[in-house]
Amino acid sequence: MTSCASQPTPRVAADPHRLPPGQALTEKWPVLHYGGVPPWDPATWTFKAYGAVASPREWNFEEFRKLPTRIVHTDVHCVTRWSKLDMDWEGVDFSHLVELVKPDPEARFVVCRSEQGFTTSVPLKFCLEDDTLLAYRADGEELAAEHGQPLRFLVPHKYFWKSAKWLRALEFTVRDELGFWERNGYNNNADPWKEERTW
Ligand SMILES: Nc1nc2c(c(=O)[nH]1)N[C@H]1C(S)=C(S)[C@@H](COP(=O)(O)O)O[C@H]1N2
Ligand SMILES: [Mo]
């Protein structure tokens, strides 16, 4: 196998199974969100996990950065039809967070709460099965401000709007809570392979 580094490799031509229906490949990383890019300050930033859990926790920036990390290699698929392949995301394993906070047996959803009131939710079981990360590096670099610095959610096998940028808290809940894009017409299940874009 050889490839020329100076030319983008047409990976999808080689393997169309990598691209969900209705998606097109992008080499660049588009920026997509509602509202502005929120400012943040490492001296005051906190992240908390709370709700239907035995041990709610809050970390400041320094503490959070001491948690063990892992790298997840994945493709991302945006509902606006671009897909970006082979990204390396680094952050704290969602499963590790779950070990620390110990969700109650009746907890079934994870509600992401971000800056500026943005929310989205994912079933807890799905997060545990899907290599979900609390990510702060992508492709070896700190997340850029517009991509969610200093922390974002990453759920590899949902449309990318479930990967909340500028994440400040995860709430474990018994009932689901429709998120921002979901209230605006996006499908709450968000499976790119089933093209669950809207509802
Ligand atoms: N806080 C926040 N996170 C968000 C959004 C948003 O509007 N606010 N938009 C989502 C959408 S629709 C997409 S496609 C991805 C885009 O991430 P990117 O800008 O890093 O490509 O962020 C998701 N996370
Ligand atoms: Mo999106």
PDB file of C-alpha atoms and ligand atoms in Angstrom:
ATOM      1  CA  MET A   1       0.000   0.000   0.000  1.00  0.00           C
ATOM      2  CA  THR A   2       1.359   3.396  -0.972  1.00  0.00           C
ATOM      3  CA  SER A   3      -0.121   6.858  -0.854  1.00  0.00           C
ATOM      4  CA  CYS A   4       1.148  10.262  -1.826  1.00  0.00           C
ATOM      5  CA  ALA A   5       1.171  12.625   1.137  1.00  0.00           C
ATOM      6  CA  SER A   6       0.861  15.755  -0.977  1.00  0.00           C
ATOM      7  CA  GLN A   7      -2.412  14.650  -2.536  1.00  0.00           C
ATOM      8  CA  PRO A   8      -5.622  13.933  -0.652  1.00  0.00           C
ATOM      9  CA  THR A   9      -6.329  10.226  -0.907  1.00  0.00           C
ATOM     10  CA  PRO A  10      -9.823   9.438  -2.240  1.00  0.00           C
ATOM     11  CA  ARG A  11     -10.549   7.131   0.652  1.00  0.00           C
ATOM     12  CA  VAL A  12     -14.256   6.913   0.011  1.00  0.00           C
ATOM     13  CA  ALA A  13     -13.715   5.902  -3.580  1.00  0.00           C
ATOM     14  CA  ALA A  14     -11.693   3.052  -2.141  1.00  0.00           C
ATOM     15  CA  ASP A  15     -14.248   2.231   0.544  1.00  0.00           C
ATOM     16  CA  PRO A  16     -17.785   3.636   0.043  1.00  0.00           C
ATOM     17  CA  HIS A  17     -18.927   1.834   3.196  1.00  0.00           C
ATOM     18  CA  ARG A  18     -17.293   4.566   5.252  1.00  0.00           C
ATOM     19  CA  LEU A  19     -19.816   7.206   4.143  1.00  0.00           C
ATOM     20  CA  PRO A  20     -23.405   7.111   5.463  1.00  0.00           C
ATOM     21  CA  PRO A  21     -26.220   7.714   2.939  1.00  0.00           C
ATOM     22  CA  GLY A  22     -26.573  11.294   1.687  1.00  0.00           C
ATOM     23  CA  GLN A  23     -23.176  12.381   3.042  1.00  0.00           C
ATOM     24  CA  ALA A  24     -20.215  13.890   1.152  1.00  0.00           C
ATOM     25  CA  LEU A  25     -16.586  13.817   2.151  1.00  0.00           C
ATOM     26  CA  THR A  26     -14.789  16.934   3.390  1.00  0.00           C
ATOM     27  CA  GLU A  27     -11.071  17.253   4.053  1.00  0.00           C
ATOM     28  CA  LYS A  28     -11.488  20.556   5.890  1.00  0.00           C
ATOM     29  CA  TRP A  29     -13.164  20.796   9.253  1.00  0.00           C
ATOM     30  CA  PRO A  30     -16.210  23.081   8.916  1.00  0.00           C
ATOM     31  CA  VAL A  31     -17.416  25.127  11.885  1.00  0.00           C
ATOM     32  CA  LEU A  32     -21.090  24.897  12.728  1.00  0.00           C
ATOM     33  CA  HIS A  33     -23.047  26.184  15.688  1.00  0.00           C
ATOM     34  CA  TYR A  34     -25.809  28.497  16.762  1.00  0.00           C
ATOM     35  CA  GLY A  35     -24.721  31.809  18.302  1.00  0.00           C
ATOM     36  CA  GLY A  36     -21.222  33.079  19.042  1.00  0.00           C
ATOM     37  CA  VAL A  37     -18.022  31.431  20.277  1.00  0.00           C
ATOM     38  CA  PRO A  38     -18.200  31.790  24.070  1.00  0.00           C
ATOM     39  CA  PRO A  39     -15.149  33.136  25.929  1.00  0.00           C
ATOM     40  CA  TRP A  40     -13.703  31.062  28.772  1.00  0.00           C
ATOM     41  CA  ASP A  41     -11.153  31.484  31.533  1.00  0.00           C
ATOM     42  CA  PRO A  42      -9.082  28.566  32.887  1.00  0.00           C
ATOM     43  CA  ALA A  43      -9.085  30.249  36.312  1.00  0.00           C
ATOM     44  CA  THR A  44     -12.862  30.062  36.682  1.00  0.00           C
ATOM     45  CA  TRP A  45     -13.900  27.250  34.320  1.00  0.00           C
ATOM     46  CA  THR A  46     -15.555  24.236  35.925  1.00  0.00           C
ATOM     47  CA  PHE A  47     -17.130  21.045  34.700  1.00  0.00           C
ATOM     48  CA  LYS A  48     -19.653  19.089  36.712  1.00  0.00           C
ATOM     49  CA  ALA A  49     -21.504  15.790  36.539  1.00  0.00           C
ATOM     50  CA  TYR A  50     -24.678  15.617  38.578  1.00  0.00           C
ATOM     51  CA  GLY A  51     -28.333  14.544  38.655  1.00  0.00           C
ATOM     52  CA  ALA A  52     -29.409  10.940  39.177  1.00  0.00           C
ATOM     53  CA  VAL A  53     -26.007   9.829  40.485  1.00  0.00           C
ATOM     54  CA  ALA A  54     -24.624   8.569  43.813  1.00  0.00           C
ATOM     55  CA  SER A  55     -21.532  10.844  43.760  1.00  0.00           C
ATOM     56  CA  PRO A  56     -21.967  14.176  41.964  1.00  0.00           C
ATOM     57  CA  ARG A  57     -18.598  15.733  41.104  1.00  0.00           C
ATOM     58  CA  GLU A  58     -17.199  19.068  40.026  1.00  0.00           C
ATOM     59  CA  TRP A  59     -13.716  19.710  38.611  1.00  0.00           C
ATOM     60  CA  ASN A  60     -11.829  22.888  37.897  1.00  0.00           C
ATOM     61  CA  PHE A  61      -9.703  23.073  34.768  1.00  0.00           C
ATOM     62  CA  GLU A  62      -6.508  21.831  36.416  1.00  0.00           C
ATOM     63  CA  GLU A  63      -8.256  18.920  38.125  1.00  0.00           C
ATOM     64  CA  PHE A  64     -10.045  17.893  34.971  1.00  0.00           C
ATOM     65  CA  ARG A  65      -6.788  17.836  33.019  1.00  0.00           C
ATOM     66  CA  LYS A  66      -5.342  15.352  35.523  1.00  0.00           C
ATOM     67  CA  LEU A  67      -7.967  12.725  34.738  1.00  0.00           C
ATOM     68  CA  PRO A  68      -6.727   9.854  32.580  1.00  0.00           C
ATOM     69  CA  THR A  69      -7.368  10.231  28.858  1.00  0.00           C
ATOM     70  CA  ARG A  70      -7.691   7.973  25.883  1.00  0.00           C
ATOM     71  CA  ILE A  71      -7.723   8.435  22.134  1.00  0.00           C
ATOM     72  CA  VAL A  72     -10.714   7.519  20.005  1.00  0.00           C
ATOM     73  CA  HIS A  73     -10.239   7.208  16.271  1.00  0.00           C
ATOM     74  CA  THR A  74     -13.474   7.952  14.432  1.00  0.00           C
ATOM     75  CA  ASP A  75     -15.317   9.596  11.555  1.00  0.00           C
ATOM     76  CA  VAL A  76     -17.794  12.423  12.171  1.00  0.00           C
ATOM     77  CA  HIS A  77     -20.992  13.008  10.216  1.00  0.00           C
ATOM     78  CA  CYS A  78     -22.780  16.359  10.236  1.00  0.00           C
ATOM     79  CA  VAL A  79     -26.469  16.516   9.424  1.00  0.00           C
ATOM     80  CA  THR A  80     -25.694  19.261   6.880  1.00  0.00           C
ATOM     81  CA  ARG A  81     -24.195  16.399   4.813  1.00  0.00           C
ATOM     82  CA  TRP A  82     -20.454  16.644   5.331  1.00  0.00           C
ATOM     83  CA  SER A  83     -18.440  13.811   6.807  1.00  0.00           C
ATOM     84  CA  LYS A  84     -14.869  14.002   7.999  1.00  0.00           C
ATOM     85  CA  LEU A  85     -12.998  10.719   8.256  1.00  0.00           C
ATOM     86  CA  ASP A  86     -10.226   9.415  10.460  1.00  0.00           C
ATOM     87  CA  MET A  87     -10.134  11.920  13.278  1.00  0.00           C
ATOM     88  CA  ASP A  88      -8.192  11.215  16.463  1.00  0.00           C
ATOM     89  CA  TRP A  89      -9.974  12.588  19.505  1.00  0.00           C
ATOM     90  CA  GLU A  90      -8.411  12.697  22.941  1.00  0.00           C
ATOM     91  CA  GLY A  91     -10.175  13.200  26.228  1.00  0.00           C
ATOM     92  CA  VAL A  92     -11.647  11.590  29.290  1.00  0.00           C
ATOM     93  CA  ASP A  93     -13.505   8.379  28.676  1.00  0.00           C
ATOM     94  CA  PHE A  94     -17.206   8.760  29.420  1.00  0.00           C
ATOM     95  CA  SER A  95     -17.068   5.302  31.052  1.00  0.00           C
ATOM     96  CA  HIS A  96     -14.441   6.593  33.464  1.00  0.00           C
ATOM     97  CA  LEU A  97     -16.682   9.503  34.430  1.00  0.00           C
ATOM     98  CA  VAL A  98     -19.515   7.040  34.996  1.00  0.00           C
ATOM     99  CA  GLU A  99     -17.295   5.003  37.351  1.00  0.00           C
ATOM    100  CA  LEU A 100     -16.609   8.168  39.339  1.00  0.00           C
ATOM    101  CA  VAL A 101     -20.172   9.494  39.659  1.00  0.00           C
ATOM    102  CA  LYS A 102     -22.039   6.168  39.786  1.00  0.00           C
ATOM    103  CA  PRO A 103     -25.378   6.845  38.065  1.00  0.00           C
ATOM    104  CA  ASP A 104     -28.499   5.585  39.840  1.00  0.00           C
ATOM    105  CA  PRO A 105     -30.016   2.408  38.361  1.00  0.00           C
ATOM    106  CA  GLU A 106     -32.944   4.468  37.034  1.00  0.00           C
ATOM    107  CA  ALA A 107     -30.746   7.030  35.231  1.00  0.00           C
ATOM    108  CA  ARG A 108     -31.314   6.558  31.489  1.00  0.00           C
ATOM    109  CA  PHE A 109     -30.235   9.764  29.765  1.00  0.00           C
ATOM    110  CA  VAL A 110     -27.256  12.073  29.678  1.00  0.00           C
ATOM    111  CA  VAL A 111     -28.095  15.725  29.139  1.00  0.00           C
ATOM    112  CA  CYS A 112     -25.184  17.845  27.909  1.00  0.00           C
ATOM    113  CA  ARG A 113     -25.285  21.407  29.195  1.00  0.00           C
ATOM    114  CA  SER A 114     -23.048  23.856  27.390  1.00  0.00           C
ATOM    115  CA  GLU A 115     -22.298  27.576  27.463  1.00  0.00           C
ATOM    116  CA  GLN A 116     -25.113  29.880  26.328  1.00  0.00           C
ATOM    117  CA  GLY A 117     -27.826  27.399  27.290  1.00  0.00           C
ATOM    118  CA  PHE A 118     -27.135  24.887  24.488  1.00  0.00           C
ATOM    119  CA  THR A 119     -28.262  21.379  25.379  1.00  0.00           C
ATOM    120  CA  THR A 120     -28.494  17.971  23.749  1.00  0.00           C
ATOM    121  CA  SER A 121     -29.164  14.509  25.150  1.00  0.00           C
ATOM    122  CA  VAL A 122     -28.113  10.933  24.469  1.00  0.00           C
ATOM    123  CA  PRO A 123     -29.276   7.700  26.120  1.00  0.00           C
ATOM    124  CA  LEU A 124     -26.801   6.624  28.813  1.00  0.00           C
ATOM    125  CA  LYS A 125     -26.593   3.082  27.432  1.00  0.00           C
ATOM    126  CA  PHE A 126     -25.650   4.425  23.989  1.00  0.00           C
ATOM    127  CA  CYS A 127     -22.911   6.642  25.446  1.00  0.00           C
ATOM    128  CA  LEU A 128     -21.434   3.670  27.277  1.00  0.00           C
ATOM    129  CA  GLU A 129     -21.433   1.497  24.166  1.00  0.00           C
ATOM    130  CA  ASP A 130     -20.165   4.169  21.775  1.00  0.00           C
ATOM    131  CA  ASP A 131     -16.664   5.177  22.928  1.00  0.00           C
ATOM    132  CA  THR A 132     -18.049   8.513  24.058  1.00  0.00           C
ATOM    133  CA  LEU A 133     -15.441  11.050  25.160  1.00  0.00           C
ATOM    134  CA  LEU A 134     -15.196  14.317  27.023  1.00  0.00           C
ATOM    135  CA  ALA A 135     -12.801  15.566  24.392  1.00  0.00           C
ATOM    136  CA  TYR A 136     -10.274  18.369  24.486  1.00  0.00           C
ATOM    137  CA  ARG A 137      -7.830  17.460  21.736  1.00  0.00           C
ATOM    138  CA  ALA A 138      -8.455  16.592  18.112  1.00  0.00           C
ATOM    139  CA  ASP A 139      -5.796  15.303  15.731  1.00  0.00           C
ATOM    140  CA  GLY A 140      -3.096  16.019  18.304  1.00  0.00           C
ATOM    141  CA  GLU A 141      -3.996  19.644  18.994  1.00  0.00           C
ATOM    142  CA  GLU A 142      -6.000  21.437  21.655  1.00  0.00           C
ATOM    143  CA  LEU A 143      -9.503  22.091  20.388  1.00  0.00           C
ATOM    144  CA  ALA A 144      -9.730  25.461  18.678  1.00  0.00           C
ATOM    145  CA  ALA A 145     -12.112  27.970  20.281  1.00  0.00           C
ATOM    146  CA  GLU A 146     -14.655  27.534  17.479  1.00  0.00           C
ATOM    147  CA  HIS A 147     -14.577  23.735  17.814  1.00  0.00           C
ATOM    148  CA  GLY A 148     -15.488  23.773  21.497  1.00  0.00           C
ATOM    149  CA  GLN A 149     -12.447  24.682  23.572  1.00  0.00           C
ATOM    150  CA  PRO A 150     -11.860  23.752  26.335  1.00  0.00           C
ATOM    151  CA  LEU A 151     -14.204  20.752  26.321  1.00  0.00           C
ATOM    152  CA  ARG A 152     -16.755  19.094  24.103  1.00  0.00           C
ATOM    153  CA  PHE A 153     -18.749  15.903  24.050  1.00  0.00           C
ATOM    154  CA  LEU A 154     -17.961  13.355  21.340  1.00  0.00           C
ATOM    155  CA  VAL A 155     -20.489  10.648  20.477  1.00  0.00           C
ATOM    156  CA  PRO A 156     -18.951   8.928  17.449  1.00  0.00           C
ATOM    157  CA  HIS A 157     -22.041   7.195  16.066  1.00  0.00           C
ATOM    158  CA  LYS A 158     -24.621   9.959  16.263  1.00  0.00           C
ATOM    159  CA  TYR A 159     -24.876  12.923  13.926  1.00  0.00           C
ATOM    160  CA  PHE A 160     -22.332  15.490  15.043  1.00  0.00           C
ATOM    161  CA  TRP A 161     -24.867  17.890  16.600  1.00  0.00           C
ATOM    162  CA  LYS A 162     -25.006  15.498  19.590  1.00  0.00           C
ATOM    163  CA  SER A 163     -21.332  16.309  20.199  1.00  0.00           C
ATOM    164  CA  ALA A 164     -21.934  19.431  22.283  1.00  0.00           C
ATOM    165  CA  LYS A 165     -19.210  22.061  22.146  1.00  0.00           C
ATOM    166  CA  TRP A 166     -18.217  24.253  25.146  1.00  0.00           C
ATOM    167  CA  LEU A 167     -19.503  21.615  27.541  1.00  0.00           C
ATOM    168  CA  ARG A 168     -19.910  22.690  31.171  1.00  0.00           C
ATOM    169  CA  ALA A 169     -21.979  19.896  32.698  1.00  0.00           C
ATOM    170  CA  LEU A 170     -23.498  16.488  32.204  1.00  0.00           C
ATOM    171  CA  GLU A 171     -26.771  15.819  33.953  1.00  0.00           C
ATOM    172  CA  PHE A 172     -27.857  12.203  34.365  1.00  0.00           C
ATOM    173  CA  THR A 173     -31.646  12.020  34.145  1.00  0.00           C
ATOM    174  CA  VAL A 174     -34.472   9.523  34.426  1.00  0.00           C
ATOM    175  CA  ARG A 175     -36.475  11.210  31.628  1.00  0.00           C
ATOM    176  CA  ASP A 176     -35.209  12.573  28.373  1.00  0.00           C
ATOM    177  CA  GLU A 177     -34.981  16.319  27.786  1.00  0.00           C
ATOM    178  CA  LEU A 178     -35.133  17.478  24.173  1.00  0.00           C
ATOM    179  CA  GLY A 179     -32.077  19.504  23.246  1.00  0.00           C
ATOM    180  CA  PHE A 180     -31.664  22.722  21.276  1.00  0.00           C
ATOM    181  CA  TRP A 181     -31.466  21.308  17.737  1.00  0.00           C
ATOM    182  CA  GLU A 182     -33.953  18.561  18.581  1.00  0.00           C
ATOM    183  CA  ARG A 183     -36.536  21.191  19.597  1.00  0.00           C
ATOM    184  CA  ASN A 184     -35.821  22.840  16.261  1.00  0.00           C
ATOM    185  CA  GLY A 185     -36.674  19.787  14.199  1.00  0.00           C
ATOM    186  CA  TYR A 186     -33.661  17.504  14.315  1.00  0.00           C
ATOM    187  CA  ASN A 187     -34.343  13.822  14.992  1.00  0.00           C
ATOM    188  CA  ASN A 188     -33.644  12.905  18.610  1.00  0.00           C
ATOM    189  CA  ASN A 189     -32.196   9.498  17.677  1.00  0.00           C
ATOM    190  CA  ALA A 190     -29.747  11.013  15.145  1.00  0.00           C
ATOM    191  CA  ASP A 191     -28.348   7.819  13.588  1.00  0.00           C
ATOM    192  CA  PRO A 192     -26.447   8.833  10.421  1.00  0.00           C
ATOM    193  CA  TRP A 193     -26.602   5.282   9.003  1.00  0.00           C
ATOM    194  CA  LYS A 194     -30.416   5.416   9.134  1.00  0.00           C
ATOM    195  CA  GLU A 195     -30.455   9.053   7.936  1.00  0.00           C
ATOM    196  CA  GLU A 196     -32.374  10.151  11.019  1.00  0.00           C
ATOM    197  CA  ARG A 197     -31.925  13.849  10.241  1.00  0.00           C
ATOM    198  CA  THR A 198     -35.249  15.436  11.115  1.00  0.00           C
ATOM    199  CA  TRP A 199     -38.636  14.459  12.497  1.00  0.00           C
TER     200      TRP A 199
HETATM  201  N1  LIG B   1     -22.627  24.298  22.120  1.00  0.00           N
HETATM  202  C1  LIG B   1     -22.933  23.904  20.876  1.00  0.00           C
HETATM  203  N2  LIG B   1     -22.452  22.738  20.435  1.00  0.00           N
HETATM  204  C2  LIG B   1     -22.737  22.315  19.177  1.00  0.00           C
HETATM  205  C3  LIG B   1     -23.566  23.075  18.320  1.00  0.00           C
HETATM  206  C4  LIG B   1     -24.078  24.306  18.811  1.00  0.00           C
HETATM  207  O1  LIG B   1     -24.838  25.030  18.138  1.00  0.00           O
HETATM  208  N3  LIG B   1     -23.717  24.691  20.099  1.00  0.00           N
HETATM  209  N4  LIG B   1     -23.839  22.629  17.052  1.00  0.00           N
HETATM  210  C5  LIG B   1     -23.650  21.208  16.764  1.00  0.00           C
HETATM  211  C6  LIG B   1     -23.597  20.939  15.342  1.00  0.00           C
HETATM  212  S1  LIG B   1     -25.044  21.125  14.478  1.00  0.00           S
HETATM  213  C7  LIG B   1     -22.492  20.432  14.722  1.00  0.00           C
HETATM  214  S2  LIG B   1     -22.520  19.885  13.123  1.00  0.00           S
HETATM  215  C8  LIG B   1     -21.195  20.357  15.431  1.00  0.00           C
HETATM  216  C9  LIG B   1     -20.136  21.065  14.630  1.00  0.00           C
HETATM  217  O2  LIG B   1     -18.901  20.987  15.273  1.00  0.00           O
HETATM  218  P1  LIG B   1     -17.648  21.712  14.624  1.00  0.00           P
HETATM  219  O3  LIG B   1     -17.982  23.171  14.501  1.00  0.00           O
HETATM  220  O4  LIG B   1     -16.515  21.418  15.528  1.00  0.00           O
HETATM  221  O5  LIG B   1     -17.472  21.087  13.266  1.00  0.00           O
HETATM  222  O6  LIG B   1     -21.253  20.936  16.719  1.00  0.00           O
HETATM  223  C10 LIG B   1     -22.411  20.623  17.448  1.00  0.00           C
HETATM  224  N5  LIG B   1     -22.245  21.122  18.776  1.00  0.00           N
HETATM  225 MO    MO B   2     -24.701  19.939  12.449  1.00  0.00          MO
END
